[in-house]
Coordinates of C-alpha atoms and ligand atoms in Angstrom, one line a residue:
X1070 CA 99.3 97.5 100.1
X1071 CA 98.4 97.2 103.3
X1072 CA 95.2 95.9 104.1
X1073 CA 92.2 96.5 102.4
X1074 CA 91.9 94.5 100.1
X1075 CA 92.9 93.0 97.4
X1076 CA 95.8 92.8 95.6
X1077 CA 95.6 92.3 92.0
X1078 CA 92.2 92.7 92.6
X1079 CA 91.0 95.0 95.0
X1080 CA 89.6 93.9 97.9
X1081 CA 89.9 90.3 98.3
X1082 CA 87.8 88.4 100.7
X1083 CA 90.1 87.5 103.5
X1084 CA 89.2 84.0 103.5
X1085 CA 89.4 83.1 99.9
X1086 CA 92.6 81.3 99.6
X1087 CA 92.6 80.6 96.0
X1088 CA 91.7 84.3 95.2
X1089 CA 94.9 85.1 96.9
X1090 CA 96.9 83.2 94.6
X1091 CA 96.4 85.7 91.9
X1092 CA 98.7 88.2 93.7
X1093 CA 101.4 88.8 91.5
X1094 CA 104.7 89.0 93.3
X1095 CA 105.8 92.0 91.0
X1096 CA 102.8 94.1 91.4
X1097 CA 102.2 96.0 94.5
X1098 CA 99.8 94.1 96.8
X1099 CA 96.6 96.1 97.4
X1100 CA 96.2 96.8 100.9
X1101 CA 93.3 96.4 102.6
X1102 CA 92.1 99.6 103.3
X1103 CA 90.9 100.3 106.5
X1104 CA 87.4 101.6 106.2
X1105 CA 87.7 104.7 108.2
X1106 CA 85.4 106.9 106.5
X1107 CA 86.1 110.4 106.3
X1108 CA 83.4 112.8 108.1
X1109 CA 82.4 114.3 104.8
X1110 CA 81.1 111.5 103.2
X1111 CA 77.2 112.2 103.3
X1112 CA 75.1 113.4 100.5
X1113 CA 76.5 111.6 97.5
X1114 CA 76.6 108.4 99.2
X1115 CA 73.2 108.6 100.2
X1116 CA 71.9 109.0 96.6
X1117 CA 70.0 105.9 95.6
X1118 CA 72.1 103.9 93.2
X1119 CA 70.0 104.4 89.9
X1120 CA 70.1 108.2 90.3
X1121 CA 73.8 108.0 90.9
X1122 CA 74.3 106.2 87.8
X1123 CA 72.4 108.7 85.7
X1124 CA 74.9 111.6 86.6
X1125 CA 77.6 112.5 84.2
X1126 CA 81.0 112.4 85.5
X1127 CA 81.2 116.1 85.5
X1128 CA 77.8 116.3 87.6
X1129 CA 79.2 113.8 89.9
X1130 CA 82.6 115.5 90.3
X1131 CA 80.6 118.8 91.2
X1132 CA 78.6 117.1 93.9
X1133 CA 81.8 115.5 95.5
X1134 CA 83.4 118.9 95.3
X1135 CA 80.8 120.5 97.2
X1136 CA 81.1 117.7 99.8
X1137 CA 84.9 117.9 99.8
X1138 CA 84.6 121.6 100.4
X1139 CA 82.2 121.1 103.3
X1140 CA 84.7 118.7 104.8
X1141 CA 87.3 121.4 104.7
X1142 CA 89.1 120.9 101.4
X1143 CA 90.4 124.0 99.9
X1144 CA 88.4 124.6 96.6
X1145 CA 91.6 125.6 94.7
X1146 CA 93.4 122.3 95.7
X1147 CA 90.4 120.5 94.7
X1148 CA 90.4 121.9 91.1
X1149 CA 94.1 121.4 90.9
X1150 CA 93.7 117.8 91.8
X1151 CA 91.0 117.3 89.4
X1152 CA 92.6 119.4 86.5
X1153 CA 92.0 117.2 83.3
X1154 CA 90.6 114.4 85.3
X1155 CA 88.3 112.0 83.3
X1156 CA 87.4 108.2 83.9
X1157 CA 90.0 105.9 83.1
X1158 CA 88.7 102.9 81.1
X1159 CA 91.8 100.7 82.0
X1160 CA 90.8 101.0 85.7
X1161 CA 87.4 100.1 85.1
X1162 CA 88.6 97.0 83.3
X1163 CA 91.1 96.1 86.0
X1164 CA 88.3 96.4 88.5
X1165 CA 85.8 94.2 86.8
X1166 CA 88.4 91.4 85.6
X1167 CA 87.9 88.1 87.0
X1168 CA 90.8 85.8 85.8
X1169 CA 89.8 82.3 85.3
X1170 CA 93.2 81.0 86.2
X1171 CA 95.3 81.9 89.3
X1172 CA 98.9 80.7 89.9
X1173 CA 99.4 77.9 92.5
X1174 CA 100.7 79.1 95.7
X1175 CA 104.1 77.4 95.1
X1176 CA 104.7 79.4 92.0
X1177 CA 103.6 82.5 93.7
X1178 CA 106.1 81.8 96.5
X1179 CA 108.8 81.0 94.0
X1180 CA 108.5 84.5 92.4
X1181 CA 108.1 86.2 95.7
X1182 CA 111.0 84.6 97.5
X1183 CA 113.3 84.4 94.5
X1184 CA 117.0 84.1 95.1
X1185 CA 117.6 87.7 93.3
X1186 CA 114.9 89.3 95.7
X1187 CA 116.7 87.6 98.8
X1188 CA 120.0 88.7 97.6
X1189 CA 118.8 92.4 96.9
X1190 CA 116.9 92.3 100.3
X1191 CA 120.1 91.4 102.2
X1192 CA 122.0 94.2 100.6
X1193 CA 119.3 96.8 101.5
X1194 CA 119.2 95.2 105.1
X1195 CA 122.7 95.9 105.6
X1196 CA 122.7 99.4 103.9
X1197 CA 119.8 100.6 105.9
X1198 CA 120.7 99.0 109.1
X1199 CA 121.0 102.0 111.3
X1200 CA 117.5 103.4 110.3
X1201 CA 115.9 100.0 110.7
X1202 CA 117.3 99.7 114.0
X1203 CA 115.9 103.0 115.0
X1204 CA 112.5 101.9 113.4
X1205 CA 112.5 98.7 115.6
X1206 CA 113.3 100.7 118.7
X1207 CA 110.4 103.1 118.1
X1208 CA 107.8 100.7 116.7
X1209 CA 108.9 97.1 118.0
X1210 CA 109.1 95.6 114.4
X1211 CA 112.1 93.8 113.2
X1212 CA 114.0 94.7 110.0
X1213 CA 113.8 91.6 108.2
X1214 CA 109.8 91.6 108.2
X1215 CA 109.8 95.3 107.0
X1216 CA 112.3 94.7 104.3
X1217 CA 110.2 91.8 103.3
X1218 CA 107.2 93.9 102.9
X1219 CA 109.0 96.4 101.2
X1220 CA 110.3 93.9 98.7
X1221 CA 107.0 92.4 97.8
X1222 CA 104.9 95.7 97.9
X1223 CA 107.2 97.7 95.7
X1224 CA 110.2 95.6 94.7
X1225 CA 112.1 97.7 97.2
X1226 CA 110.7 100.9 96.1
X1227 CA 111.5 100.4 92.5
X1228 CA 107.9 99.8 91.5
X1229 CA 105.4 102.2 93.0
X1230 CA 103.0 102.4 90.1
X1231 CA 102.6 105.2 87.7
X1232 CA 98.9 105.9 87.8
X1233 CA 97.3 109.2 88.7
X1234 CA 95.8 108.3 91.9
X1235 CA 93.0 110.9 91.9
X1236 CA 91.9 109.8 88.5
X1237 CA 92.0 106.1 89.4
X1238 CA 89.9 106.6 92.7
X1239 CA 87.6 109.0 90.8
X1240 CA 87.0 106.4 88.1
X1241 CA 86.3 103.7 90.7
X1242 CA 84.1 106.0 92.9
X1243 CA 82.2 107.2 90.0
X1244 CA 81.7 103.7 88.2
X1245 CA 83.3 101.0 90.0
X1246 CA 81.9 98.4 92.5
X1247 CA 81.7 99.4 96.1
X1248 CA 81.6 103.1 95.3
X1249 CA 81.1 104.2 98.9
X1250 CA 84.6 102.6 99.6
X1251 CA 86.3 104.3 96.7
X1252 CA 84.7 107.6 97.6
X1253 CA 86.1 107.5 101.0
X1254 CA 89.6 106.8 99.5
X1255 CA 89.1 109.6 97.2
X1256 CA 88.3 112.1 100.0
X1257 CA 91.3 110.7 102.0
X1258 CA 93.7 111.3 99.2
X1259 CA 92.4 115.1 99.0
X1260 CA 93.2 115.3 102.7
X1261 CA 96.7 114.0 102.1
X1262 CA 97.2 116.5 99.3
X1263 CA 95.8 119.3 101.6
X1264 CA 98.3 118.3 104.2
X1265 CA 101.0 119.1 101.8
X1266 CA 102.7 115.6 101.9
X1267 CA 102.9 115.6 98.0
X1268 CA 101.8 117.6 95.2
X1269 CA 98.9 116.6 93.1
X1270 CA 101.1 116.4 89.9
X1271 CA 103.3 113.9 91.8
X1272 CA 100.8 111.5 93.3
X1273 CA 101.3 108.2 91.5
X1274 CA 100.2 104.7 92.6
X1275 CA 98.8 101.5 91.4
X1276 CA 95.7 101.3 89.4
X1277 CA 93.5 100.8 92.5
X1278 CA 95.2 103.8 94.3
X1279 CA 97.7 102.0 96.5
X1280 CA 100.5 104.5 97.1
X1281 CA 104.3 104.7 97.5
X1282 CA 106.7 102.1 98.5
X1283 CA 104.5 100.6 101.0
X1284 CA 101.4 100.6 98.7
X1285 CA 99.2 102.3 101.4
X1286 CA 95.7 102.9 100.4
X1287 CA 94.8 106.6 101.1
X1288 CA 92.8 106.1 104.5
X1289 CA 95.7 103.5 105.6
X1290 CA 98.1 106.3 104.9
X1291 CA 96.0 109.0 106.8
X1292 CA 96.1 106.7 109.7
X1293 CA 99.6 105.2 109.7
X1294 CA 102.1 107.1 107.6
X1295 CA 104.8 108.8 109.5
X1296 CA 107.4 111.3 109.1
X1297 CA 110.6 109.4 110.2
X1298 CA 113.4 111.3 108.7
X1299 CA 112.1 114.6 110.0
X1300 CA 111.6 116.7 107.1
X1301 CA 108.0 117.6 108.1
X1302 CA 106.5 115.3 105.3
X1303 CA 105.2 111.7 105.4
X1304 CA 106.7 110.7 102.2
X1305 CA 106.2 107.1 101.3
X1306 CA 107.1 107.6 97.7
X1307 CA 110.8 108.8 98.0
X1308 CA 112.0 108.6 101.7
X1309 CA 112.9 105.0 102.5
X1310 CA 112.9 105.8 106.1
X1311 CA 109.3 107.2 106.1
X1312 CA 107.9 104.1 104.0
X1313 CA 109.7 101.6 106.5
X1314 CA 108.6 103.3 109.4
X1315 CA 105.1 103.7 108.1
X1316 CA 104.9 100.0 107.5
X1317 CA 106.2 99.4 111.0
X1318 CA 103.7 101.7 112.5
X1319 CA 100.9 100.0 110.7
X1320 CA 102.2 96.7 112.0
X1321 CA 102.6 97.9 115.3
X1322 CA 98.9 98.9 115.5
X1323 CA 97.9 95.5 114.1
X1324 CA 99.4 94.1 117.3
X1325 CA 102.9 93.0 116.1
X1326 CA 104.9 91.3 118.7
X1327 CA 108.7 91.8 118.5
X1328 CA 110.8 88.6 118.8
X1329 CA 107.7 86.4 118.2
X1330 CA 107.7 84.1 115.1
X1331 CA 105.1 84.7 112.3
X1332 CA 105.0 80.9 112.1
X1333 CA 107.2 78.0 111.1
X1334 CA 107.0 74.8 109.1
X1335 CA 105.8 71.8 110.8
X1336 CA 105.5 68.1 110.3
X1337 CA 102.4 66.3 111.1
X1338 CA 102.2 62.7 112.7
X1339 CA 100.6 59.8 110.9
X1340 CA 96.9 59.5 111.0
X1341 CA 96.5 63.4 111.8
X1342 CA 93.0 64.9 111.7
X1343 CA 93.3 67.3 108.8
X1344 CA 90.1 69.0 109.9
X1345 CA 92.3 70.8 112.5
X1346 CA 94.1 72.6 109.7
X1347 CA 91.4 75.4 109.4
X1348 CA 91.8 79.3 109.9
X1349 CA 88.8 78.8 112.3
X1350 CA 90.7 76.3 114.6
X1351 CA 93.1 78.0 117.1
X1352 CA 95.0 76.0 119.7
X1353 CA 98.0 76.9 121.7
X1354 CA 101.4 75.7 120.9
X1355 CA 101.4 73.3 123.6
X1356 CA 98.2 71.9 122.4
X1357 CA 99.5 71.4 119.0
X1358 CA 102.5 69.7 120.3
X1359 CA 100.5 67.3 122.2
X1360 CA 98.9 66.3 118.9
X1361 CA 102.3 65.3 117.6
X1362 CA 103.0 68.3 115.6
X1363 CA 106.7 69.1 115.5
X1364 CA 108.6 71.8 113.8
X1365 CA 110.8 71.0 110.7
X1366 CA 114.4 72.1 111.7
X1367 CA 115.2 74.7 114.2
X1368 CA 112.6 77.6 114.3
X1369 CA 114.4 80.8 113.9
X1370 CA 112.5 82.0 117.1
X1371 CA 110.5 80.5 119.9
X1372 CA 107.1 81.3 120.5
X1373 CA 105.5 81.3 124.0
X1374 CA 104.1 77.8 124.9
X1375 CA 100.6 79.3 125.3
X1376 CA 100.8 81.2 121.9
X1377 CA 97.7 80.8 119.9
X1378 CA 98.2 79.1 116.6
X1379 CA 96.5 77.9 113.5
X1380 CA 97.7 75.3 111.1
X1381 CA 97.8 75.9 107.3
X1382 CA 98.2 73.4 104.6
X1383 CA 98.5 75.8 101.6
X1384 CA 98.3 73.0 98.9
X1385 CA 96.4 70.4 100.8
X1386 CA 97.6 67.5 103.0
X1387 CA 100.1 66.7 100.1
X1388 CA 102.1 69.7 100.6
X1389 CA 104.0 71.5 103.5
X1390 CA 102.4 72.3 106.7
X1391 CA 102.8 75.7 108.7
X1392 CA 101.9 76.7 112.3
X1393 CA 100.9 80.4 112.1
X1394 CA 100.9 82.8 115.1
X1395 CA 99.8 86.2 115.9
X1396 CA 102.2 88.0 113.7
X1397 CA 100.9 86.2 110.8
X1398 CA 97.4 87.7 111.7
X1399 CA 99.1 91.1 111.8
X1400 CA 100.6 90.5 108.3
X1401 CA 97.0 89.7 107.0
X1402 CA 95.8 93.0 108.2
X1403 CA 98.4 94.7 106.1
X1404 CA 97.2 92.5 102.9
X1405 CA 94.5 90.2 103.4
X1406 CA 95.9 87.3 101.5
X1407 CA 97.3 84.0 102.9
X1408 CA 99.6 83.6 100.2
X1409 CA 100.9 87.2 100.6
X1410 CA 101.4 86.7 104.5
X1411 CA 102.9 83.4 103.9
X1412 CA 105.4 85.0 101.3
X1413 CA 106.3 87.9 103.9
X1414 CA 107.1 85.4 106.4
X1415 CA 109.3 83.1 104.2
X1416 CA 111.0 86.1 102.7
X1417 CA 111.9 87.6 106.1
X1418 CA 113.1 84.2 107.3
X1419 CA 115.3 83.9 104.0
X1420 CA 116.7 87.5 104.9
X1421 CA 117.6 85.9 108.5
X1422 CA 119.5 83.0 106.8
X1423 CA 116.7 80.4 107.0
X1424 CA 116.6 77.3 104.7
X1425 CA 113.4 77.9 103.1
X1426 CA 110.5 75.4 102.8
X1427 CA 111.6 71.9 103.3
X1428 CA 108.5 70.0 102.5
X1429 CA 107.7 69.3 98.9
X1430 CA 104.9 70.9 96.9
X1431 CA 102.2 68.7 94.9
X1432 CA 103.6 70.5 91.9
X1433 CA 102.0 67.9 89.3
X1434 CA 98.6 69.0 90.6
X1435 CA 96.3 70.9 88.0
X1436 CA 94.8 73.8 89.9
X1437 CA 91.1 74.4 89.3
X1438 CA 90.1 77.4 87.3
X1439 CA 87.4 79.9 88.6
X1440 CA 84.6 78.1 86.4
X1441 CA 85.8 74.7 87.9
X1442 CA 85.4 76.0 91.5
X1443 CA 82.0 77.3 90.8
X1444 CA 81.1 73.8 89.2
X1445 CA 82.7 72.1 92.4
X1446 CA 80.5 74.2 94.6
X1447 CA 77.3 73.5 92.5
X1448 CA 78.1 69.7 92.6
X1449 CA 78.7 69.8 96.2
X1450 CA 75.5 71.6 96.9
X1451 CA 73.5 69.2 94.5
X1452 CA 74.9 66.3 96.5
X1453 CA 73.7 68.0 99.8
X1454 CA 77.1 69.2 100.9
X1455 CA 76.2 72.9 101.5
X1456 CA 78.9 75.3 100.1
X1457 CA 76.8 78.4 100.0
X1458 CA 76.3 80.5 96.9
X1459 CA 78.7 79.2 94.1
X1460 CA 81.0 82.1 93.5
X1461 CA 84.3 80.3 92.7
X1462 CA 85.7 81.5 96.2
X1463 CA 87.0 78.9 98.4
X1464 CA 85.9 80.3 101.8
X1465 CA 84.9 78.6 105.2
X1466 CA 81.5 77.2 103.8
X1467 CA 83.2 75.5 100.7
X1468 CA 85.9 74.2 102.8
X1469 CA 83.6 72.7 105.3
X1470 CA 81.5 71.3 102.3
X1471 CA 84.6 69.7 100.8
X1472 CA 85.6 68.2 104.0
X1473 CA 82.2 66.5 104.5
X1474 CA 82.4 65.1 101.0
X1475 CA 86.1 63.9 101.6
X1476 CA 85.0 62.0 104.9
X1477 CA 82.1 60.6 103.1
X1478 CA 84.5 59.1 100.6
X1479 CA 86.9 58.2 103.5
X1480 CA 89.5 60.4 102.1
X1481 CA 91.9 62.8 104.1
X1482 CA 89.7 65.6 104.9
X1483 CA 91.9 68.6 104.1
X1484 CA 89.3 70.9 102.5
X1485 CA 91.5 71.5 99.6
X1486 CA 89.7 71.8 96.2
X1487 CA 91.7 69.6 93.6
X1488 CA 90.8 68.2 90.2
X1489 CA 90.7 64.7 91.7
X1490 CA 87.8 65.7 93.9
X1491 CA 85.9 67.6 91.1
X1492 CA 86.4 64.4 88.8
X1493 CA 84.9 62.3 91.6
X1494 CA 81.8 64.6 91.9
X1495 CA 81.5 64.5 88.1
X1496 CA 81.4 60.7 88.2
X1497 CA 78.8 60.4 90.8
X1498 CA 76.4 63.2 89.9
Ligands
LIG2719 CA1 109.7 112.8 105.8

């Protein structure tokens, strides 16, 4: 799903790389929803939390109904959409689960860019060449990127989820975390139904409300879904043309640059300063060249010399390295997961006939589980390397603390949390 949040877990924090690894290639990614709040959300959102918690689902629904009607939703439509809707305990469980272990990035990529997905993508690319070319002309987004998104979001439309979206969102808005966010998604879904794009009975999606072949959240749908096949409905569920064009429209508004690369694999010179491999360090392509960085092989497209890029070491200094450009950041707006964006880039390259990643992954490495990442943060804090509140998420503060500790040890300061580092902290504490 485009952007919003979290895939696999709703709403992932952007910077939390490890979190991203939980993304499952076969499950639709959750988009980060653009937090465009429908005009209607007023009274219930303003209720103090304890009061809201005391409401029964029926009371809460009736308050929502008043707000929705005030915002222009037809009462009959509201009642039809909510017919038989009660909270779904499976959705609450999925929303609150915090998996201890996540897949290493190389395993995630292996599933995401599997030979069978590449083969299927090439067939669909050929079959849909005409419409993809019209979409590129209108929105300036290339066919391979769109087919890659289609492939990862819904396995080319074959896995769009089977949850009742109104029920899922009502559950999350009533008792989930981030209730105001879910409520705005729920009101957006009512607007979609009122627009007549789809019947309430057909409105299915992921457990978290991501919809259709593009896995759009409702607010994202309202802003970016388009009717490309001209039948008067924006149908991301059953119309391939609408789904692909909607994804293109989304990327266009996220500043996609046609014919510019998402990124490419690079080789680093001896003695490279790994502190530069950080999402917050941006340099021009020329500056990276001056530091001795070279592409691995021939890139499939050539960026402008002044193109702004960041350097990513997804598995630390012992794994492959990638230079990432503006289009990578556009993919992150679709789904705020570094692993996801890397998978889209690599899958699109494979569809163009690329050779895949040439560097080797540190596959023998054991990944830290969530509680070990918390322990790592606690031990770093105890040693005076401030990683912020220990939450198991490897964000900017934790990377910085890891780097400082690595420098202290005279190790390569790549900011990557591995078991060797944790072992070292355990010995010294
Ligand atoms: Ca249509």
